[in-house]
């Protein structure tokens, strides 16, 4: 391995920490420093909704590792330091601490893991007190403070993506009346509308008012409350507003150093996580992500991906030759009693990518119905009808119905480019409390094959 005397990493979250740990594992003599702008290295921001719901009682428990755990690995932490400039020719980064003190830090190799920031849609009044975002630990402290100090009774959540949905669940648990507003026709538009409708029904059954097809245009103060105004005459009054309309890559620092940007203004990287500038790598929510099925880069920010990309960058920064294997966009979210998951491509995405997709939807018990607690799983499987490879799967079921692990079976099959037919050959486990002799995964695959086996393909039908 090429020796790297000093590896500097900007960003102390999933990507940055993974890079540092991998580098230390492979090259213990390399000096590794992580620079991060806040005081919360290696915190699980994915857990913020569960802290705000009260299910996680102490925010400190959200730390994947403590500062001591990290420094014990021989990694230096420079907390509360914001990198303000990168000088690639001098191989130096300028960082400023909270008192304005500047540091000039030399590197041999640099990993940029600056993550993403919340999207701020152009809504008039979005800066008003009582309007919140959720990305950082400090965002969650602000929401928690508001909940404790003002005891709000109602909230409007703008955005029906996974963070908006998790927060609807969390704030119902905290006793608030929740209105969820989504501009698309169904919530959770990362799954097909038939599954999105199931999520809406679950929200409504818990008392959440769901308004779809609405674009929020303005927020105004109305006494002690906030009036939220949207398209189609939508109006709602609430004690607080949470805006959760997605994230965008944080790339200003990289761009001003001459680092090239790619898809969605994320940092352009190759599969070794190298940028266009020698000795500068990047990983996580600030970069574009190689999609294994599409065979091209897109923007797909996820914690799982950030860990893998960070590990790849860390390995290569100390002289390795690793390649990021690519994402399938596998994800899962829990909304009240439901778990909703997906992997790979949906029908419309597959068509757009030039496949000839065929999707079936089926409903199957998650375990033997004679054993208590059985629920139906709704599964959608997409395969290519010309040649039979699996292209994607989506699933909704009870949160104790192994939805996440079942979508992972599909994800593993996709990773290995299996044909839908071949899912029936997998040797999966079975006992009545957990499954059926034919698990719902191969059962759905069989339905797909019966309906549209490539071997019986007779042209367009
Ligand atoms: C509420 C919520 C729930 C989520 N749930 C899930 C989930 O269930 N599953 C999933 O896979 N993903 C989930 N995600 C997404 C996941 O958290 C991100 O994909 C992941 O955190 C990305 O890690 P990262 O290291 O790339 O960047 P980030 O976590 O964004 O971290 C960026 C780091 O860079 C530092 N930084 C930025 N700029 C500078 C600078 N100029 N100088 C110094 N330091 C800087 C920051 O302080 C931070 O340490 C969730 C995200 C949120 C907000």
Tab-separated table of C-alpha atoms in Angstrom, residues 13-193:
chain	number	residue	atom	x	y	z
A	13	UNK	CA	-20.740	11.389	10.376
A	14	UNK	CA	-21.376	8.074	8.593
A	15	UNK	CA	-19.022	8.592	5.639
A	16	UNK	CA	-16.200	10.350	7.504
A	17	UNK	CA	-16.096	7.933	10.436
A	18	UNK	CA	-16.263	4.875	8.155
A	19	UNK	CA	-13.362	6.245	6.112
A	20	UNK	CA	-11.304	6.867	9.237
A	21	UNK	CA	-11.961	3.437	10.764
A	22	UNK	CA	-11.110	1.601	7.534
A	23	UNK	CA	-7.926	3.611	7.027
A	24	UNK	CA	-6.763	2.879	10.582
A	25	UNK	CA	-7.637	-0.791	10.187
A	26	UNK	CA	-5.466	-1.128	7.074
A	27	UNK	CA	-2.720	1.370	7.873
A	28	UNK	CA	-2.384	1.793	11.636
A	29	UNK	CA	0.679	4.045	11.278
A	30	UNK	CA	-1.222	6.640	9.207
A	31	UNK	CA	-2.168	9.701	11.222
A	32	UNK	CA	-5.938	10.158	10.791
A	33	UNK	CA	-7.714	13.393	11.699
A	34	UNK	CA	-11.451	14.052	11.455
A	35	UNK	CA	-12.604	17.628	11.258
A	36	UNK	CA	-16.258	18.323	11.957
A	37	UNK	CA	-18.222	21.489	12.313
A	38	UNK	CA	-20.326	20.387	15.282
A	39	UNK	CA	-19.816	18.563	18.564
A	40	UNK	CA	-21.551	15.314	17.570
A	41	UNK	CA	-19.187	12.902	15.860
A	42	UNK	CA	-20.692	9.598	14.751
A	43	UNK	CA	-24.237	10.341	15.890
A	44	UNK	CA	-27.082	8.433	14.284
A	45	UNK	CA	-29.148	11.232	12.763
A	46	UNK	CA	-31.398	8.432	11.438
A	47	UNK	CA	-32.499	8.089	15.061
A	48	UNK	CA	-33.647	11.710	15.472
A	49	UNK	CA	-37.365	10.919	14.974
A	50	UNK	CA	-37.131	8.287	17.705
A	51	UNK	CA	-35.485	10.742	20.089
A	52	UNK	CA	-38.230	13.281	19.351
A	53	UNK	CA	-40.966	10.664	19.819
A	54	UNK	CA	-39.576	9.911	23.278
A	55	UNK	CA	-38.820	6.281	22.370
A	56	UNK	CA	-35.121	7.098	22.816
A	57	UNK	CA	-35.128	9.022	26.064
A	58	UNK	CA	-31.598	10.434	25.974
A	59	UNK	CA	-30.036	11.932	22.811
A	60	UNK	CA	-26.619	10.692	23.946
A	61	UNK	CA	-27.796	7.159	23.215
A	62	UNK	CA	-27.902	8.062	19.513
A	63	UNK	CA	-24.101	7.952	19.349
A	64	UNK	CA	-22.910	4.971	17.297
A	65	UNK	CA	-19.618	5.470	19.157
A	66	UNK	CA	-18.553	7.918	21.837
A	67	UNK	CA	-15.689	10.380	21.303
A	68	UNK	CA	-13.561	8.129	23.536
A	69	UNK	CA	-14.389	5.085	21.407
A	70	UNK	CA	-13.196	6.992	18.335
A	71	UNK	CA	-9.988	8.373	19.805
A	72	UNK	CA	-9.188	4.937	21.261
A	73	UNK	CA	-8.904	3.782	17.637
A	74	UNK	CA	-6.056	6.269	17.242
A	75	UNK	CA	-8.200	8.789	15.326
A	76	UNK	CA	-7.838	12.475	16.190
A	77	UNK	CA	-11.040	14.459	16.447
A	78	UNK	CA	-11.205	18.187	15.790
A	79	UNK	CA	-14.764	18.971	16.860
A	80	UNK	CA	-16.426	22.370	16.331
A	81	UNK	CA	-14.075	23.152	13.454
A	82	UNK	CA	-15.528	24.212	10.128
A	83	UNK	CA	-13.413	23.751	7.022
A	84	UNK	CA	-13.640	26.996	5.071
A	85	UNK	CA	-11.181	26.355	2.233
A	86	UNK	CA	-9.241	23.558	0.569
A	87	UNK	CA	-5.969	24.402	-1.192
A	88	UNK	CA	-5.161	21.355	-3.341
A	89	UNK	CA	-1.816	22.626	-4.636
A	90	UNK	CA	-0.503	23.186	-1.103
A	91	UNK	CA	-2.430	20.132	0.162
A	92	UNK	CA	-3.906	22.144	3.015
A	93	UNK	CA	-7.302	22.805	4.550
A	94	UNK	CA	-8.214	25.969	6.424
A	95	UNK	CA	-10.512	25.414	9.392
A	96	UNK	CA	-12.090	27.872	11.794
A	97	UNK	CA	-13.226	27.059	15.327
A	98	UNK	CA	-16.202	28.566	17.138
A	99	UNK	CA	-14.054	31.433	18.466
A	100	UNK	CA	-12.908	32.354	14.972
A	101	UNK	CA	-9.415	30.867	15.426
A	102	UNK	CA	-7.971	29.687	12.113
A	103	UNK	CA	-6.009	26.465	11.621
A	104	UNK	CA	-3.958	25.532	8.574
A	105	UNK	CA	-3.922	21.732	8.323
A	106	UNK	CA	-1.668	19.850	5.933
A	107	UNK	CA	-2.841	16.571	4.394
A	108	UNK	CA	-1.345	13.879	2.212
A	109	UNK	CA	-4.779	12.575	1.287
A	110	UNK	CA	-8.136	14.172	1.942
A	111	UNK	CA	-11.626	12.654	2.213
A	112	UNK	CA	-14.566	15.031	1.878
A	113	UNK	CA	-17.640	13.792	3.757
A	114	UNK	CA	-19.575	17.007	4.226
A	115	UNK	CA	-22.959	15.304	3.797
A	116	UNK	CA	-26.138	17.100	2.862
A	117	UNK	CA	-28.318	19.941	4.076
A	118	UNK	CA	-32.107	20.172	4.321
A	119	UNK	CA	-33.789	21.558	1.240
A	120	UNK	CA	-35.417	24.908	1.947
A	121	UNK	CA	-38.293	25.311	-0.503
A	122	UNK	CA	-39.308	28.826	-1.489
A	123	UNK	CA	-42.180	29.201	0.943
A	124	UNK	CA	-42.917	32.717	2.081
A	125	UNK	CA	-42.487	32.889	5.891
A	126	UNK	CA	-40.297	29.789	6.141
A	127	UNK	CA	-37.906	31.646	8.450
A	128	UNK	CA	-40.599	32.402	11.062
A	129	UNK	CA	-40.110	31.191	14.641
A	130	UNK	CA	-41.916	27.897	15.108
A	131	UNK	CA	-40.855	26.564	11.675
A	132	UNK	CA	-38.282	23.753	11.916
A	133	UNK	CA	-36.137	21.438	9.784
A	134	UNK	CA	-34.651	18.121	10.779
A	135	UNK	CA	-31.134	17.216	9.768
A	136	UNK	CA	-28.664	17.831	12.587
A	137	UNK	CA	-28.570	17.056	16.289
A	138	UNK	CA	-29.006	20.796	16.885
A	139	UNK	CA	-32.196	20.789	14.749
A	140	UNK	CA	-33.587	18.065	16.984
A	141	UNK	CA	-32.655	20.013	20.118
A	142	UNK	CA	-34.542	23.039	18.758
A	143	UNK	CA	-37.663	20.930	18.081
A	144	UNK	CA	-37.382	19.260	21.498
A	145	UNK	CA	-37.047	22.670	23.188
A	146	UNK	CA	-40.153	23.928	21.409
A	147	UNK	CA	-42.098	20.808	22.425
A	148	UNK	CA	-41.106	21.201	26.072
A	149	UNK	CA	-41.327	24.996	26.428
A	150	UNK	CA	-44.465	25.738	24.416
A	151	UNK	CA	-46.372	22.464	24.729
A	152	UNK	CA	-47.737	22.736	21.176
A	153	UNK	CA	-50.969	20.879	20.466
A	154	UNK	CA	-50.739	20.776	16.702
A	155	UNK	CA	-48.191	20.612	13.891
A	156	UNK	CA	-48.208	20.840	10.114
A	157	UNK	CA	-45.568	18.652	8.507
A	158	UNK	CA	-44.609	19.738	4.997
A	159	UNK	CA	-43.377	16.712	3.055
A	160	UNK	CA	-44.632	13.138	2.912
A	161	UNK	CA	-41.257	11.466	2.410
A	162	UNK	CA	-39.726	9.131	4.939
A	163	UNK	CA	-38.627	11.852	7.386
A	164	UNK	CA	-42.052	13.542	7.282
A	165	UNK	CA	-43.730	10.187	7.881
A	166	UNK	CA	-41.432	9.210	10.739
A	167	UNK	CA	-42.069	12.604	12.313
A	168	UNK	CA	-45.848	12.246	11.910
A	169	UNK	CA	-45.582	8.990	13.861
A	170	UNK	CA	-43.253	10.599	16.443
A	171	UNK	CA	-45.398	13.668	17.063
A	172	UNK	CA	-48.644	11.670	17.327
A	173	UNK	CA	-46.841	9.674	20.004
A	174	UNK	CA	-46.036	13.009	21.707
A	175	UNK	CA	-49.762	13.819	21.702
A	176	UNK	CA	-49.869	16.412	18.901
A	177	UNK	CA	-52.570	16.746	16.255
A	178	UNK	CA	-50.697	16.209	13.005
A	179	UNK	CA	-51.499	17.452	9.497
A	180	UNK	CA	-49.222	16.040	6.820
A	181	UNK	CA	-49.042	17.861	3.489
A	182	UNK	CA	-47.546	16.291	0.380
A	183	UNK	CA	-47.366	17.861	-3.069
A	184	UNK	CA	-47.569	14.535	-4.966
A	185	UNK	CA	-50.749	12.532	-5.358
A	186	UNK	CA	-49.702	10.003	-2.694
A	187	UNK	CA	-47.364	10.014	0.285
A	188	UNK	CA	-44.019	8.185	0.131
A	189	UNK	CA	-43.613	8.594	-3.579
A	190	UNK	CA	-40.567	6.328	-3.487
A	191	UNK	CA	-43.081	3.438	-3.680
A	192	UNK	CA	-45.931	2.896	-6.137
A	193	UNK	CA	-49.260	4.668	-5.469
